Amino acid sequence: MTSNKLRLVIVLWRTKMTTKIDVFKHIKYDTNYFVSKRTLYPYIVQIGTGGNGTYILQQLAQMLASFNLPHSYIACDPDICEAKNLRNQLFIEADVGKKKADVLARRYSAHYKLNIASYSNQFVENMETLKNLFSNTDHTPVGYNDIVHLPILIGAVDNNYSRRIMHEYFKQADNLLYLDCGIEGVSLVDNASSEEELEKSRNSGYTGQVVAGLKLNGKTLLEPVASVFPDILDDQDEIAPSELSCSTVVASEPQRVITNRFAAMALCSFLNELFETHSITKHQVLFHAKKSYMRAKPIPSE
């Protein structure tokens, strides 16, 4: 078999074995009304505006403006911008001393003319806070059957404490797209005894993944990150974010800028497909920033 024929066989096999989830077909409507065309209304709550979060917010804001979608977007993070953040996050010198979420929400709301709000009072460390963030309907169109309201939770955090809170929220939600991105930190080596240890450190901090959890009409269609990686739920000794600053975590396991950007690109690829086709065709995206490698794990057919 020639290489071209082999490639064709592989493409056809992948197409046959994968599934597309059409969001519009899974959400209930009022059948008393006929609507020829529906519009997606993403209600986005993003937890974390640090290394991954800054790039996610910028890319997603630009995408929302490009698709010209009605929307609500809340960026949540009480962390304060420090001078060292200027090297690897989307801040400028004038932002130092200000809360990251407030800065980014104002900047990209103004630049792209969007509805981006910020919640910077405290860390999201309980279900009640998360429920309240999704209950703000000031900008949500009401009374229009052609508007499909979809809550979207974005986890851009570096701790499993927050992931457990988001997992619990996913379990009780009727409709929710939950996107979580996680990356590998750089393995620091003090007083390396061999070139092998140094090489291991140099090659670390480049990998990561994004996992999509999807629940529509109370039915889980895609398992969330804590179900894919159950050790997240077993990690009961994790310290709450309010007790351990993001800067402290990053100092022990620093992140690479290129990996942060890959994480944002991988996460936004889910939303680009959703905004354009109202569907989702992948469950996970794995990437290696140093090797310029990104691979989607499609939704298997039932």
Coordinates of C-alpha atoms in Angstrom, one line a residue, residues 28-289:
K28 CA -34.3 21.5 25.4
Y29 CA -36.4 24.3 23.7
D30 CA -39.9 25.6 24.1
T31 CA -41.6 23.6 21.3
N32 CA -44.4 26.2 21.0
Y33 CA -42.1 28.4 19.0
F34 CA -40.5 27.8 15.6
V35 CA -37.1 29.3 15.2
S36 CA -35.2 28.9 11.9
K37 CA -31.8 30.0 13.3
R38 CA -30.5 29.9 16.9
T39 CA -27.7 32.0 18.4
L40 CA -25.3 30.7 21.0
Y41 CA -25.0 32.8 24.2
P42 CA -21.8 31.8 26.1
Y43 CA -21.9 32.7 29.8
I44 CA -18.2 32.3 30.7
V45 CA -16.7 32.2 34.2
Q46 CA -12.9 31.9 34.1
I47 CA -11.1 31.0 37.3
G48 CA -7.5 32.2 37.3
T49 CA -5.7 35.0 35.4
G50 CA -2.1 34.0 35.9
G51 CA 0.3 32.3 33.5
N52 CA -2.2 30.4 31.5
G53 CA -5.2 32.7 32.3
T54 CA -3.8 35.9 30.9
Y55 CA -3.3 34.3 27.4
I56 CA -6.6 32.5 27.5
L57 CA -8.5 35.8 28.3
Q58 CA -6.7 37.7 25.5
Q59 CA -7.3 35.0 22.9
L60 CA -10.9 34.4 24.0
A61 CA -11.8 38.1 24.1
Q62 CA -10.5 38.5 20.5
M63 CA -12.4 35.4 19.5
L64 CA -15.7 36.7 21.0
A65 CA -15.3 39.9 19.1
S66 CA -14.5 38.1 15.9
F67 CA -17.6 35.9 16.1
N68 CA -19.7 38.9 17.3
L69 CA -21.5 36.7 19.8
P70 CA -23.8 38.0 22.6
H71 CA -22.0 36.9 25.8
S72 CA -21.2 37.4 29.5
Y73 CA -17.6 36.9 30.7
I74 CA -16.3 37.1 34.3
A75 CA -12.6 36.8 35.1
C76 CA -12.0 35.7 38.7
D77 CA -8.7 36.1 40.6
P78 CA -7.8 38.3 43.6
D79 CA -4.0 37.9 42.9
I80 CA -2.1 41.1 42.5
C81 CA 0.3 41.8 39.7
E82 CA 3.9 41.9 40.7
A83 CA 7.0 43.2 38.8
K84 CA 8.2 39.6 38.1
N85 CA 4.9 38.9 36.3
L86 CA 5.8 41.3 33.6
R87 CA 8.2 38.8 32.1
N88 CA 5.7 36.0 31.4
Q89 CA 2.2 37.5 31.7
L90 CA 0.3 40.1 29.7
F91 CA 0.9 43.0 32.0
I92 CA 2.8 46.3 31.8
E93 CA 4.6 48.3 34.4
A94 CA 1.6 50.5 35.2
D95 CA -0.3 47.3 36.2
V96 CA 2.0 46.4 39.1
G97 CA 0.1 46.6 42.4
K98 CA -3.3 46.2 40.8
K99 CA -5.4 43.0 40.8
K100 CA -4.9 41.0 37.7
A101 CA -8.5 40.2 36.9
D102 CA -9.5 43.8 37.2
V103 CA -6.7 45.0 34.8
L104 CA -7.4 42.4 32.2
A105 CA -11.2 42.7 32.3
R106 CA -11.0 46.5 31.8
R107 CA -8.3 46.3 29.1
Y108 CA -10.0 43.7 26.9
S109 CA -13.5 45.0 27.5
A110 CA -12.4 48.4 26.2
H111 CA -10.2 47.1 23.3
Y112 CA -12.7 44.6 21.9
K113 CA -15.9 46.3 23.1
L114 CA -17.1 43.3 25.1
N115 CA -18.9 42.6 28.4
I116 CA -16.0 41.4 30.6
A117 CA -16.4 41.8 34.3
S118 CA -14.1 40.8 37.1
Y119 CA -14.4 39.2 40.5
S120 CA -11.4 39.9 42.6
N121 CA -12.8 40.1 46.1
Q122 CA -11.5 36.6 47.1
F123 CA -10.5 33.2 45.7
V124 CA -13.2 30.9 44.6
E125 CA -12.9 28.3 47.3
N126 CA -16.5 27.1 47.8
M127 CA -19.6 26.1 45.8
E128 CA -21.6 29.1 47.0
T129 CA -19.2 31.6 45.4
L130 CA -19.2 29.7 42.1
K131 CA -23.0 29.4 42.0
N132 CA -23.2 33.2 42.6
L133 CA -20.9 33.9 39.7
F134 CA -23.1 32.0 37.4
S135 CA -26.3 33.6 38.7
N136 CA -25.4 37.1 37.5
T137 CA -27.8 37.5 34.6
D138 CA -27.6 41.3 34.1
H139 CA -26.5 40.9 30.5
T140 CA -28.4 37.7 29.6
P141 CA -31.1 38.1 27.0
V142 CA -34.5 36.9 28.5
G143 CA -37.6 35.9 26.6
Y144 CA -35.9 35.0 23.3
N145 CA -36.3 31.4 22.2
D146 CA -33.6 31.8 19.5
I147 CA -30.9 32.4 22.2
V148 CA -29.2 29.3 23.5
H149 CA -27.6 30.0 26.8
L150 CA -24.6 27.8 27.6
P151 CA -22.6 28.2 30.9
I152 CA -18.9 27.7 30.3
L153 CA -16.5 27.3 33.2
I154 CA -12.8 27.7 32.5
G155 CA -10.2 26.4 35.0
A156 CA -6.9 28.1 34.6
V157 CA -5.5 27.2 38.1
D158 CA -2.4 25.5 39.4
N159 CA -4.0 23.6 42.3
N160 CA -6.3 20.6 42.9
Y161 CA -8.2 22.3 45.7
S162 CA -9.8 24.6 43.1
R163 CA -10.3 21.8 40.7
R164 CA -12.3 19.8 43.3
I165 CA -14.6 22.8 43.8
M166 CA -15.2 23.0 40.0
H167 CA -15.7 19.3 39.8
E168 CA -18.4 19.5 42.5
Y169 CA -20.1 22.3 40.6
F170 CA -20.0 20.3 37.4
K171 CA -21.7 17.4 39.1
Q172 CA -24.7 19.5 40.3
A173 CA -25.1 21.6 37.1
D174 CA -27.7 20.8 34.4
N175 CA -25.9 22.4 31.6
L176 CA -22.1 23.2 31.6
L177 CA -19.0 23.1 29.5
Y178 CA -16.1 22.8 31.9
L179 CA -12.6 23.3 30.3
D180 CA -9.6 22.7 32.5
C181 CA -6.0 23.4 31.4
G182 CA -3.0 22.0 33.3
I183 CA 0.7 22.3 32.5
E184 CA 4.0 20.8 33.8
G185 CA 6.2 23.1 35.8
V186 CA 10.0 23.3 35.3
S187 CA 11.9 20.9 37.5
L188 CA 14.5 23.0 39.2
V189 CA 17.8 21.3 40.1
D190 CA 20.1 22.6 42.8
N191 CA 23.7 21.5 42.7
A192 CA 23.2 19.0 39.9
S193 CA 25.6 16.1 40.2
S194 CA 25.4 15.1 36.5
E195 CA 24.7 16.4 33.0
E196 CA 21.8 14.0 32.9
E197 CA 20.1 15.9 35.7
L198 CA 20.7 19.3 34.0
E199 CA 19.3 17.9 30.7
K200 CA 16.2 16.6 32.5
S201 CA 15.6 20.1 33.9
R202 CA 16.2 21.8 30.6
N203 CA 13.6 19.5 28.9
S204 CA 10.9 19.9 31.6
G205 CA 8.0 22.4 31.7
Y206 CA 6.9 21.9 28.2
T207 CA 3.9 19.5 28.4
G208 CA 0.3 20.0 29.3
Q209 CA -3.3 19.1 28.5
V210 CA -6.8 20.5 28.2
V211 CA -9.8 18.4 29.2
A212 CA -13.4 19.2 28.3
G213 CA -16.2 18.1 30.6
L214 CA -19.7 18.5 29.1
K215 CA -23.1 18.2 30.7
L216 CA -26.3 19.0 28.9
N217 CA -29.9 18.5 30.3
G218 CA -28.4 16.8 33.3
K219 CA -26.6 14.1 31.3
T220 CA -22.8 13.9 31.3
L221 CA -21.6 13.6 27.7
L222 CA -17.9 14.2 28.4
E223 CA -16.3 13.3 31.7
P224 CA -14.5 16.3 33.5
V225 CA -10.8 16.5 34.3
A226 CA -11.1 15.0 37.8
S227 CA -12.8 11.9 36.4
V228 CA -10.1 11.6 33.7
F229 CA -7.4 12.1 36.3
P230 CA -9.0 10.8 39.6
D231 CA -5.8 11.6 41.7
I232 CA -7.2 15.2 41.7
L233 CA -9.9 14.0 44.0
D234 CA -7.6 11.9 46.2
D235 CA -5.3 14.9 46.8
Q236 CA -7.0 15.9 50.1
D237 CA -4.0 17.6 51.6
E238 CA -4.0 20.4 49.0
I239 CA -3.7 23.9 50.6
A240 CA -6.4 26.4 49.7
P241 CA -5.3 29.1 47.2
S242 CA -5.9 31.9 49.8
E243 CA -3.3 30.2 52.1
L244 CA -0.7 29.8 49.4
S245 CA 0.0 32.5 46.8
C246 CA 0.4 31.8 43.1
S247 CA 3.8 33.4 43.2
T248 CA 5.0 30.8 45.8
V249 CA 3.8 27.9 43.6
V250 CA 5.4 29.3 40.5
A251 CA 8.7 30.0 42.4
S252 CA 9.0 26.3 43.2
E253 CA 7.8 25.1 39.8
P254 CA 8.2 28.0 37.3
Q255 CA 6.3 28.0 34.1
R256 CA 7.5 28.6 30.6
V257 CA 5.9 31.3 28.5
I258 CA 5.7 29.1 25.4
T259 CA 3.9 26.4 27.4
N260 CA 1.4 29.0 28.7
R261 CA 0.7 30.1 25.2
F262 CA 0.2 26.5 24.0
A263 CA -2.2 25.9 26.8
A264 CA -4.3 28.9 25.8
M265 CA -4.3 27.9 22.2
A266 CA -5.4 24.3 23.0
L267 CA -8.2 25.5 25.3
C268 CA -9.4 28.1 22.8
S269 CA -9.5 25.5 20.0
F270 CA -12.5 24.0 21.8
L271 CA -14.3 27.3 21.9
N272 CA -13.5 28.2 18.4
E273 CA -15.2 25.0 17.2
L274 CA -18.1 25.6 19.5
F275 CA -18.7 29.2 18.4
E276 CA -18.4 28.3 14.7
T277 CA -20.2 25.0 14.5
H278 CA -22.1 24.8 17.9
S279 CA -20.4 21.4 18.3
I280 CA -17.5 19.6 20.1
T281 CA -15.5 16.8 18.5
K282 CA -12.7 16.2 21.0
H283 CA -12.5 15.4 24.7
Q284 CA -8.8 16.2 25.4
V285 CA -5.9 18.0 23.8
L286 CA -2.3 17.0 24.7
F287 CA 0.6 19.1 23.8
H288 CA 4.4 19.5 24.0
A289 CA 5.5 23.1 23.4

